[in-house]
Amino acid sequence: MRLLLLAPPGAGKGTQGERLAARLAVRHIAAGDLLRAEVRAGTPRGDQIAEYQARGDLVPDQIVFDVLTPAVVEAAAHGGYILDGFPRTLPQATRAAEIGVQLDVTLDATVYLYAPEAVLTQRLLARASQEGRADDTAGVIRHRLEVFAETTEPLVAYYRKRGILVAVDADQPPESVTAQIQVRLSELTPPRNGLRRSRLCARIRRWAWMIPRSPS
Ligand code: ADP
C-alpha cells in the first residue's frame, strides 16, 4: 500500500500517518521529521535545512529528494508507505511520479485532510507550548499556511485529476478522521488500473473492522 497524506500544517498528517501505518503495517515516512533529523545530525546539509524550516519556507527540491528518496525506495520494497508532507510542490509531484513509474511503485491514493484556518492555527499554537518546535510561532505559522495555500494546495487538483484523491474533513477527533479516511479509501472507484485498486480495497476492508465508525 502506497499512500500520500496531503494537508496544511496542523491538519494532523503526523497523527493520521502513524495510525494508518500501524493499521496497514507499512512505514510512516514524515518528510518534516526526516529533514529535522538531518538538522540534528549537524551536517552542512542540515544547517541549510534549518534555515528554511525556521522561516517556514520550503526546503529546495534537490535536498528534499536526496533526503527522502532512499527511505521511500526502501519502504516500497518492504510493503509500502504512508508518506506525509511530500510532495509539496507540483515539480516534486511530477518528479516523484516519474521515479514511481521507473521503479514500478506508483501511488494507490492521496488523502487530503482539510480544516478551517482558525482551527489549524489554534492547534499549532497549542502544540508549540508542548513540543517547542522552532517554526510553531504565530508569524511562521501564518507564513507556512500561506506557503501551503500558494504552493501545495494545487496538488489537490493534480491528484483529483488522476482519480486517486480522497478528501477528508480533519476538524473532528483523530479516531473519526481515521474512520473517515478508511471509508473514503474503500469508496475509491476502480478505474483503468482496476486490479491494483481492487487489491487496495480488499486490504482496506481487512482492517476496516478495527476502526469505529464516527457517530452520524
Ligand atoms: P508542517 O506541515 O506542520 O509545516 P512538517 O514537519 O511537515 O510540518 O514540515 C516542516 C517544514 O519542513 C516545512 O515548513 C518545510 O520547511 C520543510 N518541509 C517538509 N516537507 C517538505 C517538502 N516536501 N518540501 C520542502 N520542504 C519541506
mmCIF file of C-alpha atoms and ligand atoms in Angstrom:
data_model
loop_
_atom_site.group_PDB
_atom_site.id
_atom_site.type_symbol
_atom_site.label_atom_id
_atom_site.label_comp_id
_atom_site.label_asym_id
_atom_site.label_seq_id
_atom_site.Cartn_x
_atom_site.Cartn_y
_atom_site.Cartn_z
ATOM 1 C CA MET A 1 0.000 0.000 0.000
ATOM 2 C CA ARG A 2 1.417 3.372 -1.031
ATOM 3 C CA LEU A 3 -0.446 6.424 0.258
ATOM 4 C CA LEU A 4 0.257 10.150 0.387
ATOM 5 C CA LEU A 5 -1.074 12.471 3.067
ATOM 6 C CA LEU A 6 -1.588 15.970 1.720
ATOM 7 C CA ALA A 7 -2.583 18.579 4.299
ATOM 8 C CA PRO A 8 -1.879 22.057 5.609
ATOM 9 C CA PRO A 9 0.189 22.465 8.782
ATOM 10 C CA GLY A 10 -1.875 21.494 11.823
ATOM 11 C CA ALA A 11 -4.336 19.224 9.982
ATOM 12 C CA GLY A 12 -2.930 16.103 11.647
ATOM 13 C CA LYS A 13 -0.806 14.468 8.937
ATOM 14 C CA GLY A 14 1.588 13.101 11.550
ATOM 15 C CA THR A 15 -1.124 11.637 13.774
ATOM 16 C CA GLN A 16 -3.042 10.072 10.898
ATOM 17 C CA GLY A 17 0.170 8.886 9.264
ATOM 18 C CA GLU A 18 1.125 6.942 12.388
ATOM 19 C CA ARG A 19 -2.355 5.480 12.849
ATOM 20 C CA LEU A 20 -2.696 4.387 9.226
ATOM 21 C CA ALA A 21 0.831 2.984 9.053
ATOM 22 C CA ALA A 22 0.198 0.868 12.165
ATOM 23 C CA ARG A 23 -3.067 -0.491 10.771
ATOM 24 C CA LEU A 24 -1.699 -1.210 7.331
ATOM 25 C CA ALA A 25 1.670 -2.491 8.607
ATOM 26 C CA VAL A 26 3.606 -0.157 6.330
ATOM 27 C CA ARG A 27 6.137 2.527 7.153
ATOM 28 C CA HIS A 28 5.220 6.069 8.048
ATOM 29 C CA ILE A 29 7.631 8.472 6.385
ATOM 30 C CA ALA A 30 7.256 12.080 7.523
ATOM 31 C CA ALA A 31 9.184 14.482 5.280
ATOM 32 C CA GLY A 32 9.465 17.136 8.015
ATOM 33 C CA ASP A 33 10.783 14.592 10.540
ATOM 34 C CA LEU A 34 13.445 13.271 8.164
ATOM 35 C CA LEU A 35 14.541 16.825 7.384
ATOM 36 C CA ARG A 36 14.653 17.709 11.119
ATOM 37 C CA ALA A 37 16.745 14.562 11.774
ATOM 38 C CA GLU A 38 19.231 15.856 9.219
ATOM 39 C CA VAL A 39 19.344 19.180 11.103
ATOM 40 C CA ARG A 40 20.018 17.366 14.377
ATOM 41 C CA ALA A 41 22.826 15.406 12.723
ATOM 42 C CA GLY A 42 24.556 18.767 12.255
ATOM 43 C CA THR A 43 25.664 18.122 8.662
ATOM 44 C CA PRO A 44 26.242 21.081 6.279
ATOM 45 C CA ARG A 45 23.024 19.985 4.542
ATOM 46 C CA GLY A 46 21.300 20.032 7.938
ATOM 47 C CA ASP A 47 22.420 23.622 8.537
ATOM 48 C CA GLN A 48 20.879 24.652 5.212
ATOM 49 C CA ILE A 49 17.624 22.835 6.006
ATOM 50 C CA ALA A 50 17.394 24.533 9.413
ATOM 51 C CA GLU A 51 17.373 27.984 7.819
ATOM 52 C CA TYR A 52 14.440 27.151 5.532
ATOM 53 C CA GLN A 53 12.469 25.409 8.267
ATOM 54 C CA ALA A 54 12.945 28.240 10.765
ATOM 55 C CA ARG A 55 11.431 30.684 8.236
ATOM 56 C CA GLY A 56 8.622 28.312 7.292
ATOM 57 C CA ASP A 57 9.856 28.174 3.697
ATOM 58 C CA LEU A 58 10.075 25.016 1.640
ATOM 59 C CA VAL A 59 13.438 23.292 1.553
ATOM 60 C CA PRO A 60 14.871 23.176 -2.024
ATOM 61 C CA ASP A 61 13.699 20.186 -4.050
ATOM 62 C CA GLN A 62 17.152 18.675 -4.590
ATOM 63 C CA ILE A 63 17.801 18.462 -0.847
ATOM 64 C CA VAL A 64 14.319 17.027 -0.253
ATOM 65 C CA PHE A 65 14.829 14.304 -2.889
ATOM 66 C CA ASP A 66 18.309 13.468 -1.577
ATOM 67 C CA VAL A 67 16.970 13.030 1.959
ATOM 68 C CA LEU A 68 13.692 11.256 1.130
ATOM 69 C CA THR A 69 14.318 9.035 -1.888
ATOM 70 C CA PRO A 70 16.337 6.314 -0.107
ATOM 71 C CA ALA A 71 13.688 5.994 2.642
ATOM 72 C CA VAL A 72 10.809 5.841 0.156
ATOM 73 C CA VAL A 73 12.501 3.304 -2.123
ATOM 74 C CA GLU A 74 13.350 1.111 0.855
ATOM 75 C CA ALA A 75 9.819 1.291 2.261
ATOM 76 C CA ALA A 76 8.340 0.497 -1.176
ATOM 77 C CA ALA A 77 10.429 -2.666 -1.228
ATOM 78 C CA HIS A 78 9.031 -3.631 2.185
ATOM 79 C CA GLY A 79 5.291 -3.459 1.632
ATOM 80 C CA GLY A 80 4.711 0.253 1.080
ATOM 81 C CA TYR A 81 4.430 3.519 2.974
ATOM 82 C CA ILE A 82 2.330 6.367 4.216
ATOM 83 C CA LEU A 83 4.199 9.430 3.044
ATOM 84 C CA ASP A 84 3.340 12.640 4.884
ATOM 85 C CA GLY A 85 4.449 16.097 3.799
ATOM 86 C CA PHE A 86 5.822 15.054 0.421
ATOM 87 C CA PRO A 87 5.295 16.065 -2.346
ATOM 88 C CA ARG A 88 4.545 19.670 -1.505
ATOM 89 C CA THR A 89 5.041 21.277 -4.920
ATOM 90 C CA LEU A 90 3.948 20.391 -8.453
ATOM 91 C CA PRO A 91 7.576 19.854 -9.585
ATOM 92 C CA GLN A 92 8.078 17.486 -6.617
ATOM 93 C CA ALA A 93 4.884 15.630 -7.542
ATOM 94 C CA THR A 94 5.752 15.198 -11.213
ATOM 95 C CA ARG A 95 9.327 14.109 -10.465
ATOM 96 C CA ALA A 96 8.120 11.694 -7.778
ATOM 97 C CA ALA A 97 5.579 10.267 -10.259
ATOM 98 C CA GLU A 98 8.365 9.721 -12.827
ATOM 99 C CA ILE A 99 10.500 7.913 -10.262
ATOM 100 C CA GLY A 100 7.439 5.879 -9.226
ATOM 101 C CA VAL A 101 6.834 4.756 -12.820
ATOM 102 C CA GLN A 102 10.517 3.874 -13.312
ATOM 103 C CA LEU A 103 10.587 1.762 -10.162
ATOM 104 C CA ASP A 104 7.042 0.421 -10.625
ATOM 105 C CA VAL A 105 5.964 1.847 -7.262
ATOM 106 C CA THR A 106 3.142 4.193 -8.330
ATOM 107 C CA LEU A 107 0.664 5.588 -5.800
ATOM 108 C CA ASP A 108 -2.529 3.889 -4.648
ATOM 109 C CA ALA A 109 -4.179 7.026 -3.232
ATOM 110 C CA THR A 110 -3.653 10.542 -1.909
ATOM 111 C CA VAL A 111 -5.547 11.553 1.239
ATOM 112 C CA TYR A 112 -6.248 15.278 1.507
ATOM 113 C CA LEU A 113 -7.023 16.487 5.039
ATOM 114 C CA TYR A 114 -8.672 19.893 5.323
ATOM 115 C CA ALA A 115 -9.760 22.127 8.219
ATOM 116 C CA PRO A 116 -10.567 25.837 8.712
ATOM 117 C CA GLU A 117 -7.514 28.056 9.049
ATOM 118 C CA ALA A 118 -8.509 29.204 12.563
ATOM 119 C CA VAL A 119 -8.564 25.574 13.729
ATOM 120 C CA LEU A 120 -5.153 24.879 12.181
ATOM 121 C CA THR A 121 -3.596 27.957 13.775
ATOM 122 C CA GLN A 122 -5.049 27.156 17.171
ATOM 123 C CA ARG A 123 -3.762 23.563 17.049
ATOM 124 C CA LEU A 124 -0.266 24.665 16.035
ATOM 125 C CA LEU A 125 -0.090 27.262 18.806
ATOM 126 C CA ALA A 126 -1.225 24.624 21.325
ATOM 127 C CA ARG A 127 1.452 22.238 20.036
ATOM 128 C CA ALA A 128 4.076 24.990 20.335
ATOM 129 C CA SER A 129 3.691 25.055 24.085
ATOM 130 C CA GLN A 130 4.098 21.247 24.276
ATOM 131 C CA GLU A 131 6.779 20.480 21.692
ATOM 132 C CA GLY A 132 8.588 23.782 21.271
ATOM 133 C CA ARG A 133 9.169 23.406 17.529
ATOM 134 C CA ALA A 134 11.119 26.391 16.193
ATOM 135 C CA ASP A 135 8.605 27.010 13.387
ATOM 136 C CA ASP A 136 5.497 26.989 15.630
ATOM 137 C CA THR A 137 5.476 30.738 16.334
ATOM 138 C CA ALA A 138 2.496 32.882 15.278
ATOM 139 C CA GLY A 139 4.349 34.640 12.418
ATOM 140 C CA VAL A 140 5.959 31.494 10.993
ATOM 141 C CA ILE A 141 2.676 29.559 11.289
ATOM 142 C CA ARG A 142 0.950 32.261 9.221
ATOM 143 C CA HIS A 143 3.687 32.014 6.598
ATOM 144 C CA ARG A 144 3.527 28.190 6.487
ATOM 145 C CA LEU A 145 -0.220 28.385 5.892
ATOM 146 C CA GLU A 146 0.363 30.876 3.043
ATOM 147 C CA VAL A 147 3.023 28.613 1.516
ATOM 148 C CA PHE A 148 0.566 25.714 1.693
ATOM 149 C CA ALA A 149 -2.228 27.718 0.011
ATOM 150 C CA GLU A 150 0.018 29.017 -2.768
ATOM 151 C CA THR A 151 2.333 26.105 -3.481
ATOM 152 C CA THR A 152 0.926 22.870 -2.109
ATOM 153 C CA GLU A 153 -2.840 23.232 -2.493
ATOM 154 C CA PRO A 154 -2.653 22.974 -6.335
ATOM 155 C CA LEU A 155 -1.690 19.332 -5.747
ATOM 156 C CA VAL A 156 -5.277 18.648 -4.677
ATOM 157 C CA ALA A 157 -6.458 19.256 -8.264
ATOM 158 C CA TYR A 158 -3.443 17.355 -9.623
ATOM 159 C CA TYR A 159 -4.292 14.166 -7.715
ATOM 160 C CA ARG A 160 -8.051 14.606 -8.171
ATOM 161 C CA LYS A 161 -7.466 14.649 -11.932
ATOM 162 C CA ARG A 162 -5.506 11.411 -11.600
ATOM 163 C CA GLY A 163 -8.548 9.883 -9.884
ATOM 164 C CA ILE A 164 -6.732 8.921 -6.687
ATOM 165 C CA LEU A 165 -7.742 11.754 -4.324
ATOM 166 C CA VAL A 166 -9.864 11.305 -1.226
ATOM 167 C CA ALA A 167 -10.713 14.449 0.766
ATOM 168 C CA VAL A 168 -11.490 14.177 4.475
ATOM 169 C CA ASP A 169 -12.619 16.814 6.987
ATOM 170 C CA ALA A 170 -9.839 16.929 9.612
ATOM 171 C CA ASP A 171 -11.833 19.115 12.015
ATOM 172 C CA GLN A 172 -13.007 16.105 14.051
ATOM 173 C CA PRO A 173 -11.419 13.877 16.700
ATOM 174 C CA PRO A 174 -8.453 11.835 15.383
ATOM 175 C CA GLU A 175 -10.285 8.485 15.559
ATOM 176 C CA SER A 176 -13.199 9.900 13.496
ATOM 177 C CA VAL A 177 -10.753 11.227 10.912
ATOM 178 C CA THR A 178 -9.098 7.793 10.637
ATOM 179 C CA ALA A 179 -12.505 6.124 10.264
ATOM 180 C CA GLN A 180 -13.498 8.619 7.592
ATOM 181 C CA ILE A 181 -10.251 8.040 5.683
ATOM 182 C CA GLN A 182 -10.946 4.318 5.765
ATOM 183 C CA VAL A 183 -14.465 4.816 4.403
ATOM 184 C CA ARG A 184 -13.326 7.186 1.659
ATOM 185 C CA LEU A 185 -10.482 4.920 0.577
ATOM 186 C CA SER A 186 -12.839 1.986 0.286
ATOM 187 C CA GLU A 187 -15.093 4.113 -1.950
ATOM 188 C CA LEU A 188 -12.354 4.859 -4.490
ATOM 189 C CA THR A 189 -13.774 3.774 -7.826
ATOM 190 C CA PRO A 190 -11.858 1.055 -9.654
ATOM 191 C CA PRO A 191 -10.843 2.699 -12.965
ATOM 192 C CA ARG A 192 -8.183 1.671 -15.522
ATOM 193 C CA ASN A 193 -5.779 0.075 -13.071
ATOM 194 C CA GLY A 194 -8.663 -1.882 -11.582
ATOM 195 C CA LEU A 195 -6.562 -4.786 -10.408
ATOM 196 C CA ARG A 196 -4.306 -2.669 -8.220
ATOM 197 C CA ARG A 197 -7.288 -0.641 -6.931
ATOM 198 C CA SER A 198 -9.318 -3.715 -6.073
ATOM 199 C CA ARG A 199 -6.347 -5.092 -4.107
ATOM 200 C CA LEU A 200 -6.258 -1.780 -2.225
ATOM 201 C CA CYS A 201 -9.989 -2.034 -1.451
ATOM 202 C CA ALA A 202 -9.580 -5.612 -0.253
ATOM 203 C CA ARG A 203 -6.800 -4.573 2.103
ATOM 204 C CA ILE A 204 -8.813 -1.666 3.457
ATOM 205 C CA ARG A 205 -11.787 -3.971 4.086
ATOM 206 C CA ARG A 206 -9.488 -6.325 6.021
ATOM 207 C CA TRP A 207 -8.533 -3.642 8.553
ATOM 208 C CA ALA A 208 -11.771 -1.638 8.407
ATOM 209 C CA TRP A 209 -13.422 -3.640 11.155
ATOM 210 C CA MET A 210 -10.870 -2.370 13.679
ATOM 211 C CA ILE A 211 -11.900 1.252 13.297
ATOM 212 C CA PRO A 212 -15.044 2.521 14.981
ATOM 213 C CA ARG A 213 -17.333 4.448 12.684
ATOM 214 C CA SER A 214 -17.900 8.080 13.651
ATOM 215 C CA PRO A 215 -21.357 8.824 15.034
ATOM 216 C CA SER A 216 -23.527 10.208 12.242
HETATM 217 P P1 ADP B 1 4.001 21.218 8.812
HETATM 218 O O1 ADP B 1 3.221 20.513 7.755
HETATM 219 O O2 ADP B 1 3.247 21.412 10.085
HETATM 220 O O3 ADP B 1 4.605 22.519 8.336
HETATM 221 P P2 ADP B 1 6.268 19.376 8.545
HETATM 222 O O4 ADP B 1 7.065 18.726 9.622
HETATM 223 O O5 ADP B 1 5.608 18.502 7.545
HETATM 224 O O6 ADP B 1 5.220 20.304 9.294
HETATM 225 O O7 ADP B 1 7.225 20.385 7.726
HETATM 226 C C1 ADP B 1 8.014 21.337 8.412
HETATM 227 C C2 ADP B 1 8.940 22.057 7.436
HETATM 228 O O8 ADP B 1 9.806 21.114 6.784
HETATM 229 C C3 ADP B 1 8.276 22.813 6.295
HETATM 230 O O9 ADP B 1 7.838 24.100 6.678
HETATM 231 C C4 ADP B 1 9.431 22.880 5.290
HETATM 232 O O10 ADP B 1 10.392 23.841 5.666
HETATM 233 C C5 ADP B 1 10.069 21.504 5.448
HETATM 234 N N1 ADP B 1 9.492 20.501 4.528
HETATM 235 C C6 ADP B 1 8.778 19.404 4.882
HETATM 236 N N2 ADP B 1 8.405 18.706 3.807
HETATM 237 C C7 ADP B 1 8.899 19.374 2.727
HETATM 238 C C8 ADP B 1 8.856 19.185 1.311
HETATM 239 N N3 ADP B 1 8.231 18.126 0.758
HETATM 240 N N4 ADP B 1 9.460 20.091 0.508
HETATM 241 C C9 ADP B 1 10.109 21.140 1.022
HETATM 242 N N5 ADP B 1 10.183 21.395 2.338
HETATM 243 C C10 ADP B 1 9.594 20.534 3.194
#
